[in-house]
Short mmCIF file of C-alpha atoms in Angstrom, two decimals:
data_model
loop_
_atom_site.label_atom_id
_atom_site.label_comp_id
_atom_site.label_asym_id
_atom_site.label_seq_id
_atom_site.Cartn_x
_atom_site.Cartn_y
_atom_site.Cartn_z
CA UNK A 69 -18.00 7.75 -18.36
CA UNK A 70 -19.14 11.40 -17.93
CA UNK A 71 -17.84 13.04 -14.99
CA UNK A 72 -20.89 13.16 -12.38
CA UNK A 73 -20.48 16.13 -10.46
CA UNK A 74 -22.76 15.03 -7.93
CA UNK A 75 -20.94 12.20 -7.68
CA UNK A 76 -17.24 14.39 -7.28
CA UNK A 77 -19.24 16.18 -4.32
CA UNK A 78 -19.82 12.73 -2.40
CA UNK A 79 -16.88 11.57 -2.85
CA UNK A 80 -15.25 15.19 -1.62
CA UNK A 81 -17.06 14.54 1.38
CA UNK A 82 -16.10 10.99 2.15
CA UNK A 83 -12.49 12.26 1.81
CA UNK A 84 -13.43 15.05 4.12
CA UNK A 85 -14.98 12.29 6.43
CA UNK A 86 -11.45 10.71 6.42
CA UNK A 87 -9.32 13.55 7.37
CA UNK A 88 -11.71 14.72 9.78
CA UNK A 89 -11.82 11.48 11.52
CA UNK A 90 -7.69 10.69 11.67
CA UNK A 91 -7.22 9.08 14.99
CA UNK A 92 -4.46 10.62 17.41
CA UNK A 93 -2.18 7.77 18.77
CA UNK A 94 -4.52 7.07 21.58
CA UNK A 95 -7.19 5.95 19.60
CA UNK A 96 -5.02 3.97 17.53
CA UNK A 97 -4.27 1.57 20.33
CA UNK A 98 -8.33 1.32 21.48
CA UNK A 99 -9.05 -0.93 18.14
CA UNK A 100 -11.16 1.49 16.20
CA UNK A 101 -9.24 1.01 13.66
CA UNK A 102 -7.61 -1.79 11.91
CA UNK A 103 -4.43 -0.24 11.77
CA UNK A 104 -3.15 2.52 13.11
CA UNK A 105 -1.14 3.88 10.20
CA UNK A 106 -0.72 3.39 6.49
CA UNK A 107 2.84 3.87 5.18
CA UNK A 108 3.33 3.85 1.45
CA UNK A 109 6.85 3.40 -0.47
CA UNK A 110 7.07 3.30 -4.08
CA UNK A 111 6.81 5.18 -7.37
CA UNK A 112 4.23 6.52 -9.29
CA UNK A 113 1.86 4.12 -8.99
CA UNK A 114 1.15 4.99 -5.65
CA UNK A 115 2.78 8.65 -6.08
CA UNK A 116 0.21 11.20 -4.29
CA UNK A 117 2.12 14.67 -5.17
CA UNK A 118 5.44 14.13 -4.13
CA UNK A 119 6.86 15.16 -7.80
CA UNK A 120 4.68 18.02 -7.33
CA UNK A 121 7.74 19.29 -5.19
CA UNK A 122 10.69 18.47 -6.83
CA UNK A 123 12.63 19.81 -10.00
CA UNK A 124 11.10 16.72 -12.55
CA UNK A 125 9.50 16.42 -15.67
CA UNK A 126 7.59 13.22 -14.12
CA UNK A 127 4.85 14.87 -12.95
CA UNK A 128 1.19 14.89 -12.29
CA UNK A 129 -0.75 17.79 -11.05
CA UNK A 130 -2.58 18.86 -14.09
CA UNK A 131 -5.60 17.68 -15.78
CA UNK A 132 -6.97 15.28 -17.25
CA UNK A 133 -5.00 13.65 -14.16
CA UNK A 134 -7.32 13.76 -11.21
CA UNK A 135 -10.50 14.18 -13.39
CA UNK A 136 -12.38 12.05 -10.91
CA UNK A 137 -10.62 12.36 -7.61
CA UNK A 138 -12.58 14.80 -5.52
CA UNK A 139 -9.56 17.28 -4.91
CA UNK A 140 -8.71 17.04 -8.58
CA UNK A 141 -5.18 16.80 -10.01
CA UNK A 142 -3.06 16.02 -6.46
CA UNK A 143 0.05 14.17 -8.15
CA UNK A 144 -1.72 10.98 -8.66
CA UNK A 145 -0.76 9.35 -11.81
CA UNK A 146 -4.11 8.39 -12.55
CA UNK A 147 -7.80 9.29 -13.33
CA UNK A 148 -8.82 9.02 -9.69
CA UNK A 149 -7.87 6.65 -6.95
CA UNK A 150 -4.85 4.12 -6.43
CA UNK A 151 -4.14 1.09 -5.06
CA UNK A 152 -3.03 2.72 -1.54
CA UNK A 153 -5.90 4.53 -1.26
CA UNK A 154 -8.34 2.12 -1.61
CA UNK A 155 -6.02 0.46 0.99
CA UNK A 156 -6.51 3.41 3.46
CA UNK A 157 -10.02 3.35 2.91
CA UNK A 158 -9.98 -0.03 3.97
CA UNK A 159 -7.96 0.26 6.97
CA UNK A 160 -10.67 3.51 7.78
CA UNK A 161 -7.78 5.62 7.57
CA UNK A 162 -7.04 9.08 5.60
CA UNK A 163 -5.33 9.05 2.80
CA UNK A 164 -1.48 9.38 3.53
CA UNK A 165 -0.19 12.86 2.61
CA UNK A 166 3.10 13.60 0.61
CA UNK A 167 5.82 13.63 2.92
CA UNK A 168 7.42 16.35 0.50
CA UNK A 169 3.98 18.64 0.99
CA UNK A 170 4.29 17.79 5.14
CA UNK A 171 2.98 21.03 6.91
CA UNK A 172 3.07 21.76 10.53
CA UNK A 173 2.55 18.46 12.95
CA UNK A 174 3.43 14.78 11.34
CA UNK A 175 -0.09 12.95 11.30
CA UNK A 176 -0.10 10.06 13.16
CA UNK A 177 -1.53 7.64 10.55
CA UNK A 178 0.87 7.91 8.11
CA UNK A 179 2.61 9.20 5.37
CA UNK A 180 3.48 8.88 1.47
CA UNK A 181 7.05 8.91 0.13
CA UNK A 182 6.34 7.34 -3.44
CA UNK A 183 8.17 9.25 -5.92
CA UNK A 184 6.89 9.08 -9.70
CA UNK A 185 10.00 7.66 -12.34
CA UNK A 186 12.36 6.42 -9.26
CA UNK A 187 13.13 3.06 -8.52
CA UNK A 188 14.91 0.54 -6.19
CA UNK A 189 18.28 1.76 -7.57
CA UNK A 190 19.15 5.24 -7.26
CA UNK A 191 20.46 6.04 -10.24
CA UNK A 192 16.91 4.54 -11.58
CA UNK A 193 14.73 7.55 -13.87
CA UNK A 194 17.26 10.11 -12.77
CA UNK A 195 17.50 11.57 -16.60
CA UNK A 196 14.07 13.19 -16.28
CA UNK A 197 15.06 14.72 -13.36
CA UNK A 198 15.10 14.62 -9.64
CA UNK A 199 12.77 11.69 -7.73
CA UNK A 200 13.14 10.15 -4.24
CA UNK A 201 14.87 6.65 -4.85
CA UNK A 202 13.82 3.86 -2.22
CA UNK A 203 16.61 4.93 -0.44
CA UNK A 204 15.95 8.22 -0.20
CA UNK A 205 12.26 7.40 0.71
CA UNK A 206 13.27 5.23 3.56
CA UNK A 207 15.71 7.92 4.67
CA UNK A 208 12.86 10.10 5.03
CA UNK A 209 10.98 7.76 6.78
CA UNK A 210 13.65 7.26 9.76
CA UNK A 211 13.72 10.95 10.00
CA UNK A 212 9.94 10.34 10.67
CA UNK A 213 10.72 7.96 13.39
CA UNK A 214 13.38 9.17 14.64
CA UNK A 215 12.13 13.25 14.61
CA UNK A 216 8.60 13.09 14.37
CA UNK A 217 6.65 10.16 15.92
CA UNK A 218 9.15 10.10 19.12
CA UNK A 219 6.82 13.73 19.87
CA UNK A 220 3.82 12.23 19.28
CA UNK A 221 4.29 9.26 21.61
CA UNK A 222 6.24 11.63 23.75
CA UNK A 223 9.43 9.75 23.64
CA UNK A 224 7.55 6.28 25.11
CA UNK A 225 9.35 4.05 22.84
CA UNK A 226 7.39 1.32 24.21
CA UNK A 227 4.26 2.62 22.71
CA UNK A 228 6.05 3.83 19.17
CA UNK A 229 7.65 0.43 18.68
CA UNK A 230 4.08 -1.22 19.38
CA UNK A 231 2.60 1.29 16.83
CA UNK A 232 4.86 0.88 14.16
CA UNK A 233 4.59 -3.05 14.97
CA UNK A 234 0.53 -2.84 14.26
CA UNK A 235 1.00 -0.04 10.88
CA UNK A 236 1.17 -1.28 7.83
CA UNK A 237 3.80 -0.83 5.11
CA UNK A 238 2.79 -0.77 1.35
CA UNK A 239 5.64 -0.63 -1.42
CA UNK A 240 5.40 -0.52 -5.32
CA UNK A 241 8.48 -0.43 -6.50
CA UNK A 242 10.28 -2.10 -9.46
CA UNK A 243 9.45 -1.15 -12.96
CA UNK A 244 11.32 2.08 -13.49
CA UNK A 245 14.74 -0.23 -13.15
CA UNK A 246 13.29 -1.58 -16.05
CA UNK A 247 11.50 1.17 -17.94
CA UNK A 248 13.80 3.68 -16.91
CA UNK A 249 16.61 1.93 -16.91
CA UNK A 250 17.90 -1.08 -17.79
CA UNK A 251 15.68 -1.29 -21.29
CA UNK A 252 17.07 2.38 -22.28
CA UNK A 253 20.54 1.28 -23.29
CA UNK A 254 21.55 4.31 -24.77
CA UNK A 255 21.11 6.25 -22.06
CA UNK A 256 21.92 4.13 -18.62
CA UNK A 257 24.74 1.53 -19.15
CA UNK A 258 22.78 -1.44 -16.60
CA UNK A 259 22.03 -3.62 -19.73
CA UNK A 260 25.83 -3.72 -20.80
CA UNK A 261 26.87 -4.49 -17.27
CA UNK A 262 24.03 -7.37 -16.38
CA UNK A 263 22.46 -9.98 -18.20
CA UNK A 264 18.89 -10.06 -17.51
CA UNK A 265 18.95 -12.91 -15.01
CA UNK A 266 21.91 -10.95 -13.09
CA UNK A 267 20.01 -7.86 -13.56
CA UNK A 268 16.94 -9.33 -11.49
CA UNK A 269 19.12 -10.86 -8.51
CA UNK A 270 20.62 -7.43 -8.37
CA UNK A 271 17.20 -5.80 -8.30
CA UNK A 272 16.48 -8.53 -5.49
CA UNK A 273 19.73 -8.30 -3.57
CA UNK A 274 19.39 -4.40 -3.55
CA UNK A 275 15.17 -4.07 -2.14
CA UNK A 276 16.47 -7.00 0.17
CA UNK A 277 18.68 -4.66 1.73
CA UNK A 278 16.04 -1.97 1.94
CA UNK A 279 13.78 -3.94 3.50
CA UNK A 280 15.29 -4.98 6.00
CA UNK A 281 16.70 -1.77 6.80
CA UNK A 282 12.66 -0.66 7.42
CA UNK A 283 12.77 -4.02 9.76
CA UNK A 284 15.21 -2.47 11.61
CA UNK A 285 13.14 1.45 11.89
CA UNK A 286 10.64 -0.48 13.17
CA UNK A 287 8.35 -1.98 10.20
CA UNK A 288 6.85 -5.66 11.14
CA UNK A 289 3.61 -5.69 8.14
CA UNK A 290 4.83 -4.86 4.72
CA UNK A 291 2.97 -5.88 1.47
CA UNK A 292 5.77 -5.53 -1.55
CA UNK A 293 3.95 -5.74 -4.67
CA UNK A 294 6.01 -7.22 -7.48
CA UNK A 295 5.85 -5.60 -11.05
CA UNK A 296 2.99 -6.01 -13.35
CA UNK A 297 4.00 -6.80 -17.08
CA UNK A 298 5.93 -3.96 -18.37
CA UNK A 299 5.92 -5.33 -22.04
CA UNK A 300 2.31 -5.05 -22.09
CA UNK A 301 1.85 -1.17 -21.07
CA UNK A 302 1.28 1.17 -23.99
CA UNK A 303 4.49 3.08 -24.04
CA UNK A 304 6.33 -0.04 -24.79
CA UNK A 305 3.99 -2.16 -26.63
CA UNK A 306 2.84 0.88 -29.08
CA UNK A 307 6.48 1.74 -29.69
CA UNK A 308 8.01 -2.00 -30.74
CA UNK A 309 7.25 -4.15 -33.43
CA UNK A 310 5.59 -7.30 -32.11
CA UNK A 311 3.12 -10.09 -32.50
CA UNK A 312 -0.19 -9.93 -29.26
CA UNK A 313 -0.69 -7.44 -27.47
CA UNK A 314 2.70 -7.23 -25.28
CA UNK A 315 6.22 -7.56 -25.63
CA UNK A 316 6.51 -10.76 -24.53
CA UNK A 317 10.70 -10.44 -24.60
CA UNK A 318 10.21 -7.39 -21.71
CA UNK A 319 8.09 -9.76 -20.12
CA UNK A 320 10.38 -12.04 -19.50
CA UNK A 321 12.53 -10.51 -17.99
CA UNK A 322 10.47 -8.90 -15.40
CA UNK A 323 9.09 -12.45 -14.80
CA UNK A 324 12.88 -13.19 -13.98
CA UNK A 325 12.37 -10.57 -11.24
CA UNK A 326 9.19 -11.51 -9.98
CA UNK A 327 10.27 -15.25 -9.55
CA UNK A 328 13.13 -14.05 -6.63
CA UNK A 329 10.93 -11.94 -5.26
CA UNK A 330 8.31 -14.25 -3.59
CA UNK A 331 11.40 -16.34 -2.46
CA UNK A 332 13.30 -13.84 -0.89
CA UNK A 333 9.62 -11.79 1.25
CA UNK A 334 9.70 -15.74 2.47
CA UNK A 335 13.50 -15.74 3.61
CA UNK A 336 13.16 -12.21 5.12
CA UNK A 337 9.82 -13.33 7.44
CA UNK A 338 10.90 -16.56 8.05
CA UNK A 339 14.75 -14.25 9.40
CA UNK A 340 13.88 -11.39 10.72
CA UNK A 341 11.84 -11.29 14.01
CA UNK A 342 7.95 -10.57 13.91
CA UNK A 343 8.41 -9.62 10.30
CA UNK A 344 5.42 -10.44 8.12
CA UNK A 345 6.40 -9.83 4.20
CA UNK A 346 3.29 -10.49 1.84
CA UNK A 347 3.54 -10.54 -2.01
CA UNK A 348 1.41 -8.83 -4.33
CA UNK A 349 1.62 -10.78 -7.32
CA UNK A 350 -0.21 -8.34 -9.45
CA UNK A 351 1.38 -10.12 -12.67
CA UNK A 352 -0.46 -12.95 -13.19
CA UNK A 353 -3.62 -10.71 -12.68
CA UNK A 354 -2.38 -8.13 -15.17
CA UNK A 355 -1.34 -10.02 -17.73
CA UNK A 356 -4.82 -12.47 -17.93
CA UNK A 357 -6.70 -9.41 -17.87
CA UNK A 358 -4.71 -7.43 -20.94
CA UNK A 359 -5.47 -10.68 -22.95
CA UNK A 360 -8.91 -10.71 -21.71
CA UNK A 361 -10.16 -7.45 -20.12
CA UNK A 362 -13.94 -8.56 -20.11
CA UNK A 363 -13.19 -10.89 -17.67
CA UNK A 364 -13.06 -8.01 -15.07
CA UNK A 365 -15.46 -6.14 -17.01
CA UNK A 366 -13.31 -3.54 -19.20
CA UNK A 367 -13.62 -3.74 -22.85
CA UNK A 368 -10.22 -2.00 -23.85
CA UNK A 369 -6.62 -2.87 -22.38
CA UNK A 370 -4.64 -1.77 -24.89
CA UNK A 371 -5.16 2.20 -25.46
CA UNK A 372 -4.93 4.89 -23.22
CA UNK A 373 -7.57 6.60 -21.77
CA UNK A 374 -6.03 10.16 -21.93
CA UNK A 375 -4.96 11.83 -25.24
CA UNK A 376 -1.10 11.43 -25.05
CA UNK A 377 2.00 12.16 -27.76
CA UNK A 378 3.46 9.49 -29.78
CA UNK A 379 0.48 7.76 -30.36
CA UNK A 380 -0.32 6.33 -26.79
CA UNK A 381 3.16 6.12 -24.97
CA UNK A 382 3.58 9.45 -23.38
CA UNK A 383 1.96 10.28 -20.33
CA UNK A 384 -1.48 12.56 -20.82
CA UNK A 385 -1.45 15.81 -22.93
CA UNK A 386 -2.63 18.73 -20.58
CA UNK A 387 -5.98 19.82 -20.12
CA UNK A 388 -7.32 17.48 -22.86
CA UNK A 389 -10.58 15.41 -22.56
CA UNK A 390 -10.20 12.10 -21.66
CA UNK A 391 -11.86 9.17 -23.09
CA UNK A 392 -15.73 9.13 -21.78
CA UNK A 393 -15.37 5.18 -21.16
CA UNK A 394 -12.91 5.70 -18.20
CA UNK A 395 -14.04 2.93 -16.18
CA UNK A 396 -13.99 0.50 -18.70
CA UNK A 397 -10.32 0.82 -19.56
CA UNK A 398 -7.42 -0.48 -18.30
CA UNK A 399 -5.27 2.06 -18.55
CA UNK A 400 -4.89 5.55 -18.40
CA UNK A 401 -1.50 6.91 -20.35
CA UNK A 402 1.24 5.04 -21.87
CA UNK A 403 2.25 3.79 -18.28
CA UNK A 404 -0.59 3.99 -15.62
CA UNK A 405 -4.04 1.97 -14.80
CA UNK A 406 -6.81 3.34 -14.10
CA UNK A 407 -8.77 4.13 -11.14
CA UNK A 408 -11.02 1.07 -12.18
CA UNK A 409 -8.30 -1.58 -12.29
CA UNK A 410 -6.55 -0.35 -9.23
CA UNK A 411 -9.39 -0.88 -7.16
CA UNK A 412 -10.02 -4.21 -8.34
CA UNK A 413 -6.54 -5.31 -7.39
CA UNK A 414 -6.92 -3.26 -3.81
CA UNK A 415 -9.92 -5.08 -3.53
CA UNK A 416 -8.47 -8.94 -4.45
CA UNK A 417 -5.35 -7.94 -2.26
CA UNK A 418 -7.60 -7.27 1.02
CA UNK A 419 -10.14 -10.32 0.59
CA UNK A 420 -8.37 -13.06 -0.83
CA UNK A 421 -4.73 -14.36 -1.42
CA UNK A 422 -5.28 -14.57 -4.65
CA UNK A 423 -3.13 -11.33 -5.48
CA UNK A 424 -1.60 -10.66 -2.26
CA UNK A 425 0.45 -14.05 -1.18
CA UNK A 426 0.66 -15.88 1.72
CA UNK A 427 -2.55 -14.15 3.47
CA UNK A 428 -5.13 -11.43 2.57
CA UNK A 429 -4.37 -7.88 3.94
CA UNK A 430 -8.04 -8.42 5.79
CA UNK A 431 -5.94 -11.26 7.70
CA UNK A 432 -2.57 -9.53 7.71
CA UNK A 433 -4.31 -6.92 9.64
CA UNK A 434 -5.31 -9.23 12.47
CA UNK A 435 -1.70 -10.76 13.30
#
């Protein structure tokens, strides 16, 4: 796909259209919008230039990154959109800002504390240098409730509780512990210490905590997706001698994850008062279409569409061309999708429950 520069200039202006039209707290509460904030938690799938400010090599905010987002290289780990923006453009919200690039007043619909190579452990991707862990990001986020909203609302916790209640919660979280972690043995010692089935309920016993810890800030929607199959992404399945197109050992054992996790969203809404955990089960989806990418219309899921190092595991080499087929690829370095596939899944997730389990975010919205 050649890059359209008419068709950059639109989209710069529906993103101005956004920003311009961010509803104060006020309007939140009149309906015009289907939520009133969009809060996003995760790594660098959903990552929108929070690296950009910290002392990492996992970073970003250079091209061919950004080559179709209207603002250009932001952070994003991707050609152009992700999954929580399409999200946000859904809910008719802007796009959350990076808490880390957070200048003057805290908007009122939302923020971004996705961190790219961090994970649900902290000690998760902290080799290539410094990342918020899901800790860390939900620390930031009660300094946000506690500091920040309490001004907007002007200390009616009435109305804050009521807005938090009606925002929705987004985190994508999950495969670093893997990537980063437990499958590099020689440099983190989680593989020595759990077998892969204790590894997962540790995983699962560790975001249970988390979560409910948002519960208790105030979070009532939250859509956790679980984690797509890592054996199948380029930087794993280019570097290890296999039969298909994935390492179907890896695969396993992130399946061992993903089987708790549905369980345990279940326990937590079923437990915790007004609490509505969805799923997105973005594995199944994943996988099928790897094996079979013209059944969402993509012809290659095995390359990267960015020149990287190593021969297609690294992230993108700077300021290189990227492939002119963008948007018929499934990913875009040795690690990320591509603007393409992420909005198929964003758009799956909000009209059906076939991705995002028990109910569609277009229903979650309504509760």
């Amino acid at each position: 796909m050649k890059i359209n520069p008419v068709q950059l200039a639109v989209s710069c202006l529906i993103i101005s259209f956004h920003l311009l039209a961010a509803a104060s707290p006020e309007e939140d509460h009149r309906g015009k919008l289907l939520a009133p904030a969009l809060y996003i938690l995760g790594d660098s799938l959903v990552d929108s230039g929070n690296n950009n400010l910290l002392p990492t090599l996992a970073k970003a905010n250079f091209k061919p990154y950004g080559v179709t987002f209207c603002r250009g290289p932001t952070g994003r780990f991707t050609n152009g959109r992700t999954v929580a923006d399409f999200i946000a453009e859904f809910l008719g919200l802007p796009y959350p800002p990076p808490y880390m690039d957070l200048r003057g007043l805290l908007p009122a619909t939302g923020m971004n504390y996705a961190s790219g190579s961090c994970g649900i452990l902290y000690e998760t991707g902290k080799v290539i240098g410094k990342c918020l862990a899901l800790g860390d990001q939900i620390n930031l986020f009660e300094q946000t409730v506690t500091t920040g909203l309490p001004i907007l609302y002007q200390h009616n916790q009435k109305q804050l509780s009521e807005y938090l209640a009606k925002s929705l919660f987004v985190v994508a979280i999950g495969s670093n512990d893997y990537i980063n972690n437990y499958l590099q043995p020689h440099l983190y010692a989680s593989s020595t210490l759990y077998s892969p089935q204790a590894f997962a309920q540790h995983l699962i016993d560790s975001l249970s905590q988390k979560l409910q810890r948002l519960h208790e800030l105030g979070a009532r929607k939250v859509l956790v997706f679980g984690i797509g199959p890592v054996g199948c992404i380029p930087s794993i399945a280019k570097a290890q001698e296999h039969n298909g197109k994935c390492v179907e050992e890896v695969n396993r054992m992130v399946t061992l994850y993903n089987d708790k996790l549905g369980p345990m969203l279940k326990n937590l809404t079923a437990s915790l008062p007004g609490s509505n955990f969805i799923l997105g089960n973005i594995y199944m989806f994943s996988y099928s279409s790897i094996q079979i990418p013209t059944t969402i219309g993509l012809t290659d899921s095995r390359n990267p569409c960015c020149i990287t190092w190593a021969n297609g595991t690294s992230a993108c080499v700077p300021r290189l061309e990227p492939c002119t087929n963008m948007d018929k690829r499934f990913f875009w370095d040795g690690f990320h999708l591509t603007e393409a596939v992420y909005k198929i899944v964003a758009s799956d997730c909000i009209n059906n429950s076939s991705v995002c389990w028990p109910t569609s975010l277009k229903d979650l919205v309504k509760i």
